Short mmCIF file of C-alpha atoms in Angstrom, two decimals:
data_model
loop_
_atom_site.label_atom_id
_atom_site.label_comp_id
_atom_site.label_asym_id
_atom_site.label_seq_id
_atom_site.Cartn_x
_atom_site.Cartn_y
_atom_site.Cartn_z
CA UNK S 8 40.11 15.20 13.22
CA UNK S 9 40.85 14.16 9.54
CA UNK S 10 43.26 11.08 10.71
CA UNK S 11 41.20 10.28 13.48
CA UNK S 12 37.95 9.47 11.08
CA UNK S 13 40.09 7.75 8.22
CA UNK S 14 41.30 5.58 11.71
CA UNK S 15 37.65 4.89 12.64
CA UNK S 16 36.92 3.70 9.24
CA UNK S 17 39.47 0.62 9.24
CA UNK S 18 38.27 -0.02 12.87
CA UNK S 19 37.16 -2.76 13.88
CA UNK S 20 35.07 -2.84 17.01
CA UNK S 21 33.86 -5.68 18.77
CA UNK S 22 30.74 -4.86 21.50
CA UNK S 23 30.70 -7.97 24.32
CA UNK S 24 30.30 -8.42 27.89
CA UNK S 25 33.54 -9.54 30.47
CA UNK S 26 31.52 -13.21 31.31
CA UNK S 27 29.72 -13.66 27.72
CA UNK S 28 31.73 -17.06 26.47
CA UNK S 29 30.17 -15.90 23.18
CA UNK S 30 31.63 -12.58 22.30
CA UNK S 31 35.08 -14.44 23.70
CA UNK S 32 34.51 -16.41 20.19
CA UNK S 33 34.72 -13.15 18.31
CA UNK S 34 37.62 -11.82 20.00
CA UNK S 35 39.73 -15.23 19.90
CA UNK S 36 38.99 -15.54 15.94
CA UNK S 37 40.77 -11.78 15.02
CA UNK S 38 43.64 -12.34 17.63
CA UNK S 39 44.07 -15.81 15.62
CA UNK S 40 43.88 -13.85 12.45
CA UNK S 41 46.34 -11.14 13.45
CA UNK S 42 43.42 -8.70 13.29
CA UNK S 43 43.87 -5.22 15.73
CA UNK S 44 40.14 -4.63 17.54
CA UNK S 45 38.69 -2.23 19.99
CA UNK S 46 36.54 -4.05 22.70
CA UNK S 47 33.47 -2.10 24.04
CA UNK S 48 32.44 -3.84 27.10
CA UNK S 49 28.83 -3.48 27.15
CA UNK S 50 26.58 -3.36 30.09
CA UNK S 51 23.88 -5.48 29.36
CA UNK S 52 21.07 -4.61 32.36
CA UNK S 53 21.78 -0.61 30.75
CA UNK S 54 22.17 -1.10 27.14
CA UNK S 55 24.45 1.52 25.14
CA UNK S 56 23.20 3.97 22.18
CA UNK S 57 25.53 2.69 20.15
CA UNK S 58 24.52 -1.37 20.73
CA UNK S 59 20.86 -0.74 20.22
CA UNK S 60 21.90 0.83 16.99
CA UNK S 61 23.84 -1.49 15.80
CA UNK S 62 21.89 -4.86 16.81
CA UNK S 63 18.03 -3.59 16.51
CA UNK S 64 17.19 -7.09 16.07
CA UNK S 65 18.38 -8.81 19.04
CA UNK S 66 19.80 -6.14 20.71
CA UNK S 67 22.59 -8.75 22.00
CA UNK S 68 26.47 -8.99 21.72
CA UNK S 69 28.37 -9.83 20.12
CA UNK S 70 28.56 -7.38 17.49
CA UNK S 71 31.48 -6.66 14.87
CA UNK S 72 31.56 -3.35 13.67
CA UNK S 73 33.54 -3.22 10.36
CA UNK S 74 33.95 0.65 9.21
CA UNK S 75 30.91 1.22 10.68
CA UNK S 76 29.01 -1.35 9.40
CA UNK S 77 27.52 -3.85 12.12
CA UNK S 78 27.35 -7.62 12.45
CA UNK S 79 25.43 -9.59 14.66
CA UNK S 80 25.43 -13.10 15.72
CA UNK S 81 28.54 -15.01 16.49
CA UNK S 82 28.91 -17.59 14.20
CA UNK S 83 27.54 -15.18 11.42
CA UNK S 84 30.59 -13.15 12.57
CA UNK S 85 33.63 -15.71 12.45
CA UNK S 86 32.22 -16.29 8.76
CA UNK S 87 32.29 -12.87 8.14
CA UNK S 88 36.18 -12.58 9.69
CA UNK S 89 37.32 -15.52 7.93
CA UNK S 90 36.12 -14.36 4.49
CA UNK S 91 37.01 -11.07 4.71
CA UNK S 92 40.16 -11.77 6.17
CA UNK S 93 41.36 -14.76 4.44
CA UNK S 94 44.90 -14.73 5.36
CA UNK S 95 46.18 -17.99 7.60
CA UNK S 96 45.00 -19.43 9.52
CA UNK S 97 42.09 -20.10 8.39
CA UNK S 98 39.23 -20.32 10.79
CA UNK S 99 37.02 -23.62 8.30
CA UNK S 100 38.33 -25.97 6.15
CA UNK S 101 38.95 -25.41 2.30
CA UNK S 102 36.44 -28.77 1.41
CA UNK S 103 32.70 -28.11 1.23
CA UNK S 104 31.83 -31.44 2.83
CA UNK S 105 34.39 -30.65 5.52
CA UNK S 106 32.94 -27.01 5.73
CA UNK S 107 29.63 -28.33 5.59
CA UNK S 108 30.03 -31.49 8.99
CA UNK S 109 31.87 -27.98 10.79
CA UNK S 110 28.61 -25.80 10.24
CA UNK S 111 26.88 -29.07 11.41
CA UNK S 112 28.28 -29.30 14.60
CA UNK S 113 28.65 -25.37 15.56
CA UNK S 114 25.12 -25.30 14.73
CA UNK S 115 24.21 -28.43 17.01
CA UNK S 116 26.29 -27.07 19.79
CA UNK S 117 24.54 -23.73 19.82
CA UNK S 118 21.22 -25.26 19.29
CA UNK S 119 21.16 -28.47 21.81
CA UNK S 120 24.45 -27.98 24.25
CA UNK S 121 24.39 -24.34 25.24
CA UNK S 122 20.32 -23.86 25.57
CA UNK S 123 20.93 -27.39 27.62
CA UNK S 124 23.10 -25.84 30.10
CA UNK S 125 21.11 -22.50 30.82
CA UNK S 126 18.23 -25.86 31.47
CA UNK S 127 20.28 -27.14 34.02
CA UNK S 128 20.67 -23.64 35.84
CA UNK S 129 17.31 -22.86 35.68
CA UNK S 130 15.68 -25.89 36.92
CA UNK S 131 16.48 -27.52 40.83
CA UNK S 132 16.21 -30.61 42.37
CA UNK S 133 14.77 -33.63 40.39
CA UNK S 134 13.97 -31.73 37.64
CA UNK S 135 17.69 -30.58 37.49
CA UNK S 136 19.35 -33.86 37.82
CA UNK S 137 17.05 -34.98 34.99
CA UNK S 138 18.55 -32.14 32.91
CA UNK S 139 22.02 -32.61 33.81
CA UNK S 140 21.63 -36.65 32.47
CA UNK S 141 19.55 -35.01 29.07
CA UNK S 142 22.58 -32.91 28.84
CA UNK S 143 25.22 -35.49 29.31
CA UNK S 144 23.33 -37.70 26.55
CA UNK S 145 23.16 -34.76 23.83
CA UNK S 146 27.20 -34.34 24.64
CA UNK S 147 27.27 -37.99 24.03
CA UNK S 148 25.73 -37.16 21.03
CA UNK S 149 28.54 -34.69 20.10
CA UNK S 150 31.32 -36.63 20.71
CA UNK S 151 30.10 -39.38 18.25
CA UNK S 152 29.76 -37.20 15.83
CA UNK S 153 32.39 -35.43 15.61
CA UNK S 154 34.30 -38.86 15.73
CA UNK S 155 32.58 -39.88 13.07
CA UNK S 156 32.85 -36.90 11.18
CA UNK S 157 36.27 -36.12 11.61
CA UNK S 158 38.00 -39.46 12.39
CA UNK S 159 41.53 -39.90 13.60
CA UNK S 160 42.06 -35.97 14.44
CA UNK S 161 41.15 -33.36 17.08
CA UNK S 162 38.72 -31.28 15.81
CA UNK S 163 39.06 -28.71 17.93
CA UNK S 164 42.61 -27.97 16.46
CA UNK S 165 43.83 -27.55 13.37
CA UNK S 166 47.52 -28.42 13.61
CA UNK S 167 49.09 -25.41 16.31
CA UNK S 168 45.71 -23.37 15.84
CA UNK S 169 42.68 -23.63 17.24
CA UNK S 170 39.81 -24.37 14.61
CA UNK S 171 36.20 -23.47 13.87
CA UNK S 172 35.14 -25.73 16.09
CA UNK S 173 37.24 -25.23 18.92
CA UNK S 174 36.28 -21.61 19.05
CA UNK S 175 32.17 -22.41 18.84
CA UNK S 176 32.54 -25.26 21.51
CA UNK S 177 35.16 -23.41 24.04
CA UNK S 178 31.82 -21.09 24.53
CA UNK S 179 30.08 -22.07 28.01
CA UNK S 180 32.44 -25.47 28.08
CA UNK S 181 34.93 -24.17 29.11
CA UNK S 182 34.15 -22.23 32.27
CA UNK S 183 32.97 -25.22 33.44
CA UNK S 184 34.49 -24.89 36.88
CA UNK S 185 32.59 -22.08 38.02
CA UNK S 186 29.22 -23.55 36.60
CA UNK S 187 30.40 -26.40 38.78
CA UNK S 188 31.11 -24.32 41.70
CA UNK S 189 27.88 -22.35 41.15
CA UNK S 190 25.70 -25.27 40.94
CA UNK S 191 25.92 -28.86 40.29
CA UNK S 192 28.54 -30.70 38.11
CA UNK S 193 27.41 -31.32 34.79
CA UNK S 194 30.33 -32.11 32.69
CA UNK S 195 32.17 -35.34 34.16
CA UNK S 196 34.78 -37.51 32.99
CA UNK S 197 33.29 -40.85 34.07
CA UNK S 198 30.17 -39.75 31.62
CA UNK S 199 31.49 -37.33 28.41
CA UNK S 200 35.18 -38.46 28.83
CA UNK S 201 36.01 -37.07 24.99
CA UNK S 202 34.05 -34.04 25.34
CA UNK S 203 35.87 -33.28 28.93
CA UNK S 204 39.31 -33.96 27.54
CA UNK S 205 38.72 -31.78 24.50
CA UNK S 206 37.64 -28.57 27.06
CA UNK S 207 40.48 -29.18 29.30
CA UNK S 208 42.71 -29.41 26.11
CA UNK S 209 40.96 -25.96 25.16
CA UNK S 210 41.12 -24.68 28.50
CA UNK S 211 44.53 -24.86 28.14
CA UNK S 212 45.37 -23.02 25.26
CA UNK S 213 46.71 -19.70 25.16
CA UNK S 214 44.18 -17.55 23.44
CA UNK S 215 41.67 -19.36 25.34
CA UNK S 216 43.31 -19.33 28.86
CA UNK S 217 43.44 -15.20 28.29
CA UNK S 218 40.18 -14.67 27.79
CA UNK S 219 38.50 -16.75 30.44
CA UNK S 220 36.11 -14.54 32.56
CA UNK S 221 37.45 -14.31 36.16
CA UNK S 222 36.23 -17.21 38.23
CA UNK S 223 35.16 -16.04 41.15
CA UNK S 224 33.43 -13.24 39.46
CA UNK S 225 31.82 -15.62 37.36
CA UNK S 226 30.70 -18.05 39.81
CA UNK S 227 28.99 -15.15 42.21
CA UNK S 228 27.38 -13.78 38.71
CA UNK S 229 25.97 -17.42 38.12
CA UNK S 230 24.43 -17.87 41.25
CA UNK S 231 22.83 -14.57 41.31
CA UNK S 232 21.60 -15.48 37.90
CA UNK S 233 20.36 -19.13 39.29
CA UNK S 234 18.41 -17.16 42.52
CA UNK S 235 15.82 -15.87 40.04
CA UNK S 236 14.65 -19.09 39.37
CA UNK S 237 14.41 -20.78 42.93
CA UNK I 9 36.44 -38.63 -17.79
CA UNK I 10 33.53 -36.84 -15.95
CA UNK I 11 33.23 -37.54 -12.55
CA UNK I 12 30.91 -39.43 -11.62
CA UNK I 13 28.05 -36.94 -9.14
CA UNK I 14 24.97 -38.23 -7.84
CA UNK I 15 22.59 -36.22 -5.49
CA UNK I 16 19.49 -37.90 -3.78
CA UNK I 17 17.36 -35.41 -1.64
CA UNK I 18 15.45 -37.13 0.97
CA UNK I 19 12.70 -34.51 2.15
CA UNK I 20 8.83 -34.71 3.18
CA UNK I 21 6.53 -32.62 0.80
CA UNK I 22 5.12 -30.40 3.17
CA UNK I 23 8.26 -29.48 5.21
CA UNK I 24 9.66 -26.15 3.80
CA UNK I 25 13.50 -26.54 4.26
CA UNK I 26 13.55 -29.56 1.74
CA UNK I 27 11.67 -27.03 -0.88
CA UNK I 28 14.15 -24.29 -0.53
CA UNK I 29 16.88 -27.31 -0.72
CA UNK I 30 15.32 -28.52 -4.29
CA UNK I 31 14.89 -24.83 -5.68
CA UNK I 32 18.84 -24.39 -5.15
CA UNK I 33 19.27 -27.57 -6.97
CA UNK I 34 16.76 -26.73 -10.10
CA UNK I 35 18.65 -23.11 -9.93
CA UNK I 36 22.12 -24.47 -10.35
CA UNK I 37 20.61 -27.00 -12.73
CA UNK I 38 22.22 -30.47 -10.74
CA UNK I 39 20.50 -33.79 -11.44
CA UNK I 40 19.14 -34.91 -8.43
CA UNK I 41 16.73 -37.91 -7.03
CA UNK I 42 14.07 -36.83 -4.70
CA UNK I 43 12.69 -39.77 -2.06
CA UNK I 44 10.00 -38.55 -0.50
CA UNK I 45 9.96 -39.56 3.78
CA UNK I 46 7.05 -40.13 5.42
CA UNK I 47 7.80 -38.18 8.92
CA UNK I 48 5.71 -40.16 10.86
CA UNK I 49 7.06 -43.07 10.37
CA UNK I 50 10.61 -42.67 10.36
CA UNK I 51 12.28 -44.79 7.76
CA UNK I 52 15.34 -46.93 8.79
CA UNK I 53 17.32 -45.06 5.80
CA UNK I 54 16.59 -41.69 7.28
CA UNK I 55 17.86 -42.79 10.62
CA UNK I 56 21.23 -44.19 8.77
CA UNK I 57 21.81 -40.81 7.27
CA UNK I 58 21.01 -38.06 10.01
CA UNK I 59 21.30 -40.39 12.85
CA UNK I 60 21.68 -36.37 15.64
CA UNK I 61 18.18 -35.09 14.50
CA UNK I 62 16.02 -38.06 12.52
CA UNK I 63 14.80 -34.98 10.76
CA UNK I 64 15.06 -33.77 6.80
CA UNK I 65 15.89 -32.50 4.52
CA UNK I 66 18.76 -35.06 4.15
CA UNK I 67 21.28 -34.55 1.01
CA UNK I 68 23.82 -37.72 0.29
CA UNK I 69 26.09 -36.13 -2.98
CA UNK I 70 28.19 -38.96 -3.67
CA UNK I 71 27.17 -41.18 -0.75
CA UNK I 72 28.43 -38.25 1.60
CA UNK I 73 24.99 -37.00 3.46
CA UNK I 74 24.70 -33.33 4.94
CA UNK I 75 21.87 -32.13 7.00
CA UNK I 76 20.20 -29.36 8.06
CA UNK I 77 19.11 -27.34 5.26
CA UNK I 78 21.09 -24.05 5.69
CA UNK I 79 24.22 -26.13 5.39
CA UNK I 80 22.96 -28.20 2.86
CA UNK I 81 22.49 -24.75 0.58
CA UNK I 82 26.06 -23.50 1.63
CA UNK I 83 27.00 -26.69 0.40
CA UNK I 84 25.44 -26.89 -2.74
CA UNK I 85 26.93 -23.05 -3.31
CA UNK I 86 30.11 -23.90 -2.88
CA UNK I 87 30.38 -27.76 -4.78
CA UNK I 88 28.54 -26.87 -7.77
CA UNK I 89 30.29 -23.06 -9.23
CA UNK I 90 28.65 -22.80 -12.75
CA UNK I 91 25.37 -21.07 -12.65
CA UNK I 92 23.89 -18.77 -10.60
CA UNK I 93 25.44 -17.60 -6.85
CA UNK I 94 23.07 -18.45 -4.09
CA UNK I 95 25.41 -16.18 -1.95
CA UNK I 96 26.92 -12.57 -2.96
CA UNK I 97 30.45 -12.49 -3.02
CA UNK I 98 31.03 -9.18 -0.85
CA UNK I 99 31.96 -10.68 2.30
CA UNK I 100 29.57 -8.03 4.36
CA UNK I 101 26.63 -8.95 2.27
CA UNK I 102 27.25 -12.80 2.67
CA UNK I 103 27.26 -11.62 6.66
CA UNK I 104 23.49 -9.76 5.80
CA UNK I 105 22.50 -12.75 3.70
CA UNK I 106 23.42 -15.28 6.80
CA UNK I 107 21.54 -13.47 9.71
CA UNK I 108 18.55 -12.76 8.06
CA UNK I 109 18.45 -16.47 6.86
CA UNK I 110 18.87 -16.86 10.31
CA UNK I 111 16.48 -14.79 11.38
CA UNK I 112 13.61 -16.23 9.03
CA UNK I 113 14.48 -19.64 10.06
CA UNK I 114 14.86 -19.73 13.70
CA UNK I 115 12.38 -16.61 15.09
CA UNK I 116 9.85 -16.48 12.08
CA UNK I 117 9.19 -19.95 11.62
CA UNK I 118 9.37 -20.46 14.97
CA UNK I 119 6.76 -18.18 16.17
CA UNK I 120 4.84 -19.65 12.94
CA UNK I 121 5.03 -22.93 14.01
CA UNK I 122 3.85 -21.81 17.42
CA UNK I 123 0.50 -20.69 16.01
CA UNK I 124 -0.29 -24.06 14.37
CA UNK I 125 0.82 -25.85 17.57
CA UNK I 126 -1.61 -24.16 20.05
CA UNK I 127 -4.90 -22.46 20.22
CA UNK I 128 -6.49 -19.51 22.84
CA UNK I 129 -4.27 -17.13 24.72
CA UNK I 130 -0.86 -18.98 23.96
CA UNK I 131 -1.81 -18.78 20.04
CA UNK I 132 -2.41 -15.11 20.29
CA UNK I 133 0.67 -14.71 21.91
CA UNK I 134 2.33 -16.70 19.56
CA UNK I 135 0.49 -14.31 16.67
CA UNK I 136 1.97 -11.13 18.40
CA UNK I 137 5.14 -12.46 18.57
CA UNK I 138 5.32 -13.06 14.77
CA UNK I 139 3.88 -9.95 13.89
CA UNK I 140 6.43 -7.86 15.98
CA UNK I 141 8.89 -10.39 14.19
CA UNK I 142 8.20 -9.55 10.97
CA UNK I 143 7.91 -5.56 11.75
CA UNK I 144 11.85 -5.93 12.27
CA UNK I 145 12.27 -7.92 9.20
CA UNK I 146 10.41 -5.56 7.08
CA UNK I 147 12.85 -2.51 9.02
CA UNK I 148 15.71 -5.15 7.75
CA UNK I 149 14.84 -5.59 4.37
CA UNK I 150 14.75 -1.72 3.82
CA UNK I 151 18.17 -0.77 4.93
CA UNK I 152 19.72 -3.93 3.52
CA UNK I 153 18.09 -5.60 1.15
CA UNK I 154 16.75 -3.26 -1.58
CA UNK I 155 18.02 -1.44 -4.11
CA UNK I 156 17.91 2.11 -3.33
CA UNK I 157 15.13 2.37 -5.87
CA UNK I 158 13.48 -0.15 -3.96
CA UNK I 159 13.15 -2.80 -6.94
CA UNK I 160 13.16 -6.18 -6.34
CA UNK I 161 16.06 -7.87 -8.16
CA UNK I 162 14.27 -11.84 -9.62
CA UNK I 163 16.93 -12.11 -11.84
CA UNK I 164 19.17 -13.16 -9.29
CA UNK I 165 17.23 -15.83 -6.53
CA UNK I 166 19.52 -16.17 -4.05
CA UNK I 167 19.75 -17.83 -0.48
CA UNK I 168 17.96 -15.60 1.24
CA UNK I 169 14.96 -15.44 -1.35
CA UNK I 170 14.61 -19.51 -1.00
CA UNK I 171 14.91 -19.55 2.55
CA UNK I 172 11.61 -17.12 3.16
CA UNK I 173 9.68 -18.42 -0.01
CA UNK I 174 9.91 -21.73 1.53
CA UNK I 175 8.87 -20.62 4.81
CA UNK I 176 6.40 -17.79 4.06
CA UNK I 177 5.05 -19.07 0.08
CA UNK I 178 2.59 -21.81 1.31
CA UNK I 179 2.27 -20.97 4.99
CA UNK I 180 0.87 -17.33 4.99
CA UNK I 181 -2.15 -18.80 2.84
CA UNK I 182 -2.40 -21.73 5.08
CA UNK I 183 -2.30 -19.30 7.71
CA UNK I 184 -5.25 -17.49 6.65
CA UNK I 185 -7.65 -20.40 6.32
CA UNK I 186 -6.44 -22.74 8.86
CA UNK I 187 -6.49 -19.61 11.32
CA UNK I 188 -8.07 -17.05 9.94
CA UNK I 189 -5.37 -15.34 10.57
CA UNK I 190 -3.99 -12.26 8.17
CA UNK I 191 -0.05 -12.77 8.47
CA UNK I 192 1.26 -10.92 5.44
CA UNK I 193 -0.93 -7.58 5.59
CA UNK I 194 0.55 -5.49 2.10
CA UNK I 195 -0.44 -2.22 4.36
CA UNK I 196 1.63 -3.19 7.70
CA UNK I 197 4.29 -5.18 5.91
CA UNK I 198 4.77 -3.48 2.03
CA UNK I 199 8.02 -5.09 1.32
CA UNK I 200 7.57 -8.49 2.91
CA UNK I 201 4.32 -8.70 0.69
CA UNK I 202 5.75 -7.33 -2.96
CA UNK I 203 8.75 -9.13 -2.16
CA UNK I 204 6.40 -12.22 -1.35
CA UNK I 205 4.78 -11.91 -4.75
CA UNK I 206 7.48 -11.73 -6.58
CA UNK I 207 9.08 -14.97 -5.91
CA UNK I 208 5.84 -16.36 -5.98
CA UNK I 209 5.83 -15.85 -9.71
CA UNK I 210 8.68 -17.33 -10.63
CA UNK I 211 8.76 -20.78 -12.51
CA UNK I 212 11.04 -22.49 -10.38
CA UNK I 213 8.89 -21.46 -7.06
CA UNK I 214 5.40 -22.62 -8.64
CA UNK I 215 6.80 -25.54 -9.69
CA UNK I 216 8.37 -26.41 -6.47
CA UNK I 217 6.33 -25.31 -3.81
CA UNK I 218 3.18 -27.43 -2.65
CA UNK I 219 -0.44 -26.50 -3.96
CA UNK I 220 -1.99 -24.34 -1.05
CA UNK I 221 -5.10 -26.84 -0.92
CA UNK I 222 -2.23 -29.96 0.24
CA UNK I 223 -0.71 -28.05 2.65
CA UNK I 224 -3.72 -27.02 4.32
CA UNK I 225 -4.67 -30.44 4.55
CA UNK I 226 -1.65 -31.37 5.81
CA UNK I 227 -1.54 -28.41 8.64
CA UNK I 228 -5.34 -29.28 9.54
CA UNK I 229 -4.45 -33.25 10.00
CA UNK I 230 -1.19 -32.34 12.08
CA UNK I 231 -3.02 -30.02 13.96
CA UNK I 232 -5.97 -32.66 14.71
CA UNK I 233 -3.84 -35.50 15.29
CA UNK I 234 -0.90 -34.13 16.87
CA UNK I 235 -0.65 -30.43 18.23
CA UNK I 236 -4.11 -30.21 19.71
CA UNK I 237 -3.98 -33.67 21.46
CA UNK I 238 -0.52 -32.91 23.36
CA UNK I 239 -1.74 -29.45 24.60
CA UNK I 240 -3.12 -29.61 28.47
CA UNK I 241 -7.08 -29.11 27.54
CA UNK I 242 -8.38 -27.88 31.24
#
């Protein structure tokens, strides 16, 4: 009983659902770091105790649970991991500037790209084709940026490793398939041809390619989720 | 040889994220030139600098311009090390520190925001929504923020502090006689409102934050000339 507390206390738990691209972020960060985890696959149409308890905010996953001590919110969470855990690879850069244009970007892409693709699958017709171009232009927006911001390297990467970045953005991006086969293309090559070749890039990278939700499971769960709003 | 650091803060006076942005400066004691934008009509240097969201507050440190303001104070916490931490160093209380920042920045201000953009049943709405809002961030600040003698620790202003004086210092008065609306109630929300008073007090908040009477101006022309026009009146 003794061993099996003192085990619980170094635990560290990580509470997600099997098609949630964000808790995926959380998971690919400690398998980056080297870090053991539980996963608690969480049901989230019947809530657990122990979720409620530990997110009473949002009541949402991800959450890390550090010897018992909860975190919420993803990119609160690979902070968290890379600080506490600051053995290689890092997850950010060492340079505040370079820190600071990373935080930029994660931000944007959780703020503008994600919210603009749960537009796209809850709108039809006209008004969906006018999202899908909105969409297209904010990625446009993106890959400018982070061209400016981080010329002459991918980053998505950080040498062998995937980076900061690559973890936020491989969220939603890269199950772009069975959005696709779910609903109507979004992310082309003829319109975001950086942004596409960066999520194929990430689609095929190890940790990533793992952890992608099953596709056919995904794509019936999408259009179940899309039937609400016809 | 001293190297060579100059900070210009591009911000409008009324907006809340470019006060929270000077505070951290004044508090780590940096040198810094304040231009003041005029949001409604965008200058072409604004555009130059945060070309994604035309918005401030805008920092250029060296010619090198961040935006958004929680990275901007990140920033300014990690580049200038001599005086006081904006951020704990205990990794899990740097996680605390970063959600509710979060939290007061994206749901609070948003559902604040809300109430000066409408009027009717979508304002009320808007009211209940911040008032359940700030029921979980008064449930937050007891198990994490406080001491366990519940004393309220000015010594030590930190990221967190500027990020809700900002948001909540001017607004909850504007609130009240804009709306007539009682946002910080001492009974329903005891720690919001001592914690509320307390940074109040301090020098470097009077000093930064806008006189009530301005920004209730301000909120009463945007509301005349902006939000009211662009809602659907029946």
């Amino acid at each position: 009983m003794e061993k099996k507390e003192e085990n619980q206390r170094e635990e560290v738990l990580v509470f997600g659902t099997w098609a949630n691209s964000i808790s995926g972020r959380v998971e690919i960060a400690l398998k980056l770091k080297g870090i053991p985890y539980e996963y608690v696959e969480e049901d989230l149409s019947n809530k657990s105790e122990l979720l409620l308890r530990y997110n009473p905010v949002h009541k949402k996953v991800p959450v890390l649970v550090h010897k018992g001590k909860p975190i919420a919110e993803s990119l609160v969470i690979l902070e968290y991991i890379d600080e506490n855990w600051p053995n290689s690879p890092k997850l950010l850069p060492q340079d505040p500037y370079q820190r600071a244009k990373v935080r930029f970007w994660a931000n944007y892409y959780d703020q503008k790209i994600i919210p603009g693709i749960y537009t796209i699958g809850q709108s039809q017709g006209k008004e969906r084709d006018e999202a899908i171009e909105e969409w297209s232009e904010l990625v446009r927006v993106l890959e400018e940026g982070i061209e400016k911001d981080f010329p002459g390297k991918l980053a998505l990467f950080e040498g062998d490793n995937i980076s900061f970045l690559g973890i936020v953005v491989s969220s939603y991006a890269c199950c772009y398939p069975a959005f696709h086969e779910a609903g109507s293309v979004f992310l082309s090559w003829e319109k975001n041809p950086l942004f596409w070749s960066w999520v194929n890039a990430l689609r095929d990278y190890p940790l990533i390619k793992e952890k992608l939700p099953p596709h056919h499971r995904l794509v019936e769960s999408l259009k179940a989720y899309q039937s609400r709003f016809s | 040889m001293a190297e060579e650091s100059k900070v210009t803060l591009y911000g409008y006076s009324p907006c809340p994220f470019g006060k929270r942005v000077e505070m951290a400066l004044k508090l780590k004691g940096v040198p810094y030139e304040y231009v003041e934008e005029d949001l409604t009509n965008n200058s072409q240097m604004l555009l130059s600098l945060n070309p994604v969201h035309k918005k401030v507050p805008v920092l250029v440190h060296n010619g090198k311009p961040i935006a958004q303001s929680l990275v901007i104070l990140e920033y300014i916490d990690e580049t200038w090390k001599n005086g006081p931490q904006l951020l704990p160093k205990d990794p899990y209380k740097r996680a605390q520190v970063r959600f509710w920042a979060s939290f007061v920045q994206q749901q609070l201000f948003e559902s604040m925001l809300k109430e000066f953009k409408t009027k009717g049943e979508t304002q009320e709405e808007a009211s209940k929504e911040l008032f359940e809002k700030l029921k979980l961030l008064e449930e937050g600040l007891k198990s994490f923020y406080f001491d366990s003698d519940r004393s309220i620790d000015t010594e030590h202003v930190g990221l967190l502090d500027l990020v809700f004086v900002s948001v909540f210092g001017s607004y909850h008065k504007v609130q009240e006689e804009v709306l007539s609306v009682k946002t910080i109630d001492p009974e329903k929300s005891p720690l919001i409102h001592s914690w509320l008073t307390a940074l109040l007090d301090l020098p470097v908040v009077k000093e930064t934050l806008p006189p009530v009477e301005k920004m209730v101006a301000h909120i009463k022309f945007f509301r005349q000339r902006f939000y009211l026009p662009q809602l659907n009146d029946p």
